[in-house]
Every structure is written in structure tokens, then in C-alpha cells.
Coordinates of C-alpha atoms in Angstrom, one line a residue:
P1 CA 11.3 7.4 23.5
R2 CA 12.5 3.8 23.1
P3 CA 14.0 2.6 19.8
P4 CA 11.7 0.3 17.8
V5 CA 12.0 -3.3 18.6
P6 CA 13.3 -5.3 15.6
L7 CA 11.1 -8.2 14.3
P8 CA 12.5 -11.6 15.0
A9 CA 14.1 -13.2 12.0
G10 CA 11.7 -15.3 9.8
L11 CA 8.6 -13.2 10.5
P12 CA 6.9 -12.0 7.3
A13 CA 7.3 -8.4 6.3
E14 CA 4.4 -6.2 5.3
P15 CA 2.3 -7.7 2.5
R16 CA 3.6 -6.6 -0.9
A17 CA 1.2 -4.1 -2.7
M18 CA 0.2 -5.3 -6.1
G19 CA -2.1 -3.8 -8.8
A20 CA -5.5 -5.2 -9.6
S21 CA -4.0 -6.6 -12.8
A22 CA -2.1 -9.2 -10.6
I23 CA -5.4 -10.8 -9.6
R24 CA -5.9 -14.3 -10.9
Y25 CA -8.8 -16.0 -9.2
R26 CA -8.9 -19.8 -8.7
V27 CA -12.4 -19.3 -7.4
P28 CA -13.8 -15.8 -8.2
P29 CA -16.0 -14.0 -5.7
A30 CA -19.7 -14.9 -6.1
I31 CA -21.1 -11.5 -7.1
E32 CA -24.9 -11.6 -6.7
L33 CA -27.0 -8.5 -6.9
P34 CA -29.3 -8.6 -3.8
M35 CA -33.0 -8.7 -4.7
A36 CA -33.7 -5.5 -2.8
S37 CA -30.8 -3.8 -4.7
R38 CA -32.2 -5.0 -8.0
R39 CA -35.7 -3.6 -7.2
L40 CA -34.2 -0.3 -6.1
G41 CA -31.9 0.0 -9.1
E42 CA -28.8 0.0 -6.9
R43 CA -25.6 -0.6 -8.8
G44 CA -21.9 0.4 -8.6
T45 CA -18.4 -0.7 -7.9
V46 CA -17.1 -1.8 -4.5
L47 CA -13.3 -1.5 -3.9
L48 CA -12.1 -4.0 -1.3
R49 CA -8.6 -3.9 0.3
V50 CA -7.6 -7.6 0.4
V51 CA -4.5 -9.1 2.0
V52 CA -3.9 -12.5 0.3
D53 CA -1.8 -15.0 2.1
A54 CA 0.9 -17.2 0.4
N55 CA -1.7 -19.9 -0.2
G56 CA -4.0 -17.6 -2.1
L57 CA -6.6 -17.2 0.7
P58 CA -8.0 -13.8 1.5
R59 CA -6.7 -13.2 5.1
L60 CA -7.9 -9.7 5.7
I61 CA -10.7 -7.9 3.8
S62 CA -11.8 -4.3 4.4
L63 CA -13.8 -1.7 2.5
H64 CA -11.5 0.6 0.5
R65 CA -14.3 2.5 -1.3
S66 CA -18.0 2.0 -1.0
S67 CA -20.4 1.6 -3.9
G68 CA -22.7 4.0 -2.0
F69 CA -25.0 1.2 -1.1
A70 CA -24.5 -0.8 2.2
R71 CA -26.3 -3.9 0.7
L72 CA -23.8 -4.1 -2.2
D73 CA -20.8 -3.4 0.1
E74 CA -21.9 -6.2 2.5
Q75 CA -22.4 -8.6 -0.4
A76 CA -19.0 -7.8 -1.8
M77 CA -17.3 -8.4 1.6
S78 CA -19.2 -11.8 1.9
A79 CA -18.3 -12.8 -1.7
M80 CA -14.6 -12.0 -1.3
R81 CA -14.4 -14.2 1.8
G82 CA -15.2 -17.1 -0.5
A83 CA -12.8 -16.2 -3.2
R84 CA -9.5 -18.0 -3.8
F85 CA -6.5 -16.5 -5.6
Q86 CA -3.7 -17.9 -7.6
P87 CA -0.7 -17.5 -5.2
L88 CA 2.0 -15.1 -6.4
E89 CA 5.6 -16.2 -6.3
D90 CA 9.0 -14.5 -6.3
R91 CA 12.3 -16.4 -6.4
G92 CA 10.5 -19.7 -6.1
G93 CA 8.5 -18.9 -3.0
A94 CA 4.9 -17.6 -2.6
F95 CA 4.4 -14.4 -0.7
E96 CA 1.6 -12.5 1.1
W97 CA 0.3 -9.5 -0.9
L98 CA -2.2 -6.7 -0.8
V99 CA -4.5 -5.6 -3.6
I100 CA -7.4 -3.2 -4.1
A101 CA -10.0 -5.5 -5.8
P102 CA -12.9 -4.1 -7.7
L103 CA -16.3 -5.9 -7.6
Q104 CA -18.8 -4.5 -10.2
Y105 CA -22.5 -4.7 -9.5
D106 CA -24.7 -4.0 -12.6
L107 CA -28.3 -4.5 -13.4
D108 CA -28.7 -7.3 -16.0

């Protein structure tokens, strides 16, 4: 087997894993309970795995844990695409980070 090829200098490393307490939204995800979910009494928490770029934009979003309801999971993914985060900085520079973001869906 060949040895791993080193990354060229200047390429970003893996995103830094952060806890949910690090989340500061500039624009929070627009959580809206779909009408069909409301009628059927669907509720729960969707956990999304989000890679946030240095500018605070969600670059990659995937389902980490389902609410158990596809409608809620899909709405959460859609809502997170519109979210904007406060960039995180270390030593004067913003960095890419990874977080498991909870989105709670309750009946009002």
C-alpha cells in the first residue's frame, strides 16, 4: 500500500467539532410545524450534523438523528439551509466547524 498523500499547505483541516452551546445564530432556522404534522400530532427533536464555514454559512447538512417523522426531518433540513451562524474565531481568524444542532418541533 502507498503512503498517504500529504495535503498541500494552506488547505483547511477537518472542521473543528463544537458542542451545541457554541451555536449563535445570526438568522435562526425557520422552524415551522407542517400542517399535516400538526393534524397528526407529530412532534419531536431533529438532530442535524452541520458543517459551518468560516463565514457562518451552513456548508454541509445531514441528518444525525431523526425525529421519527420524515416530514419534520425534511422541514428541519430545509430550515437549516436558511440559517446563518455567528462565525467562530481562534487567534484572530474564523474557522470551519462542525456541530450537532437540535431543532425542536412541538405542538403549540
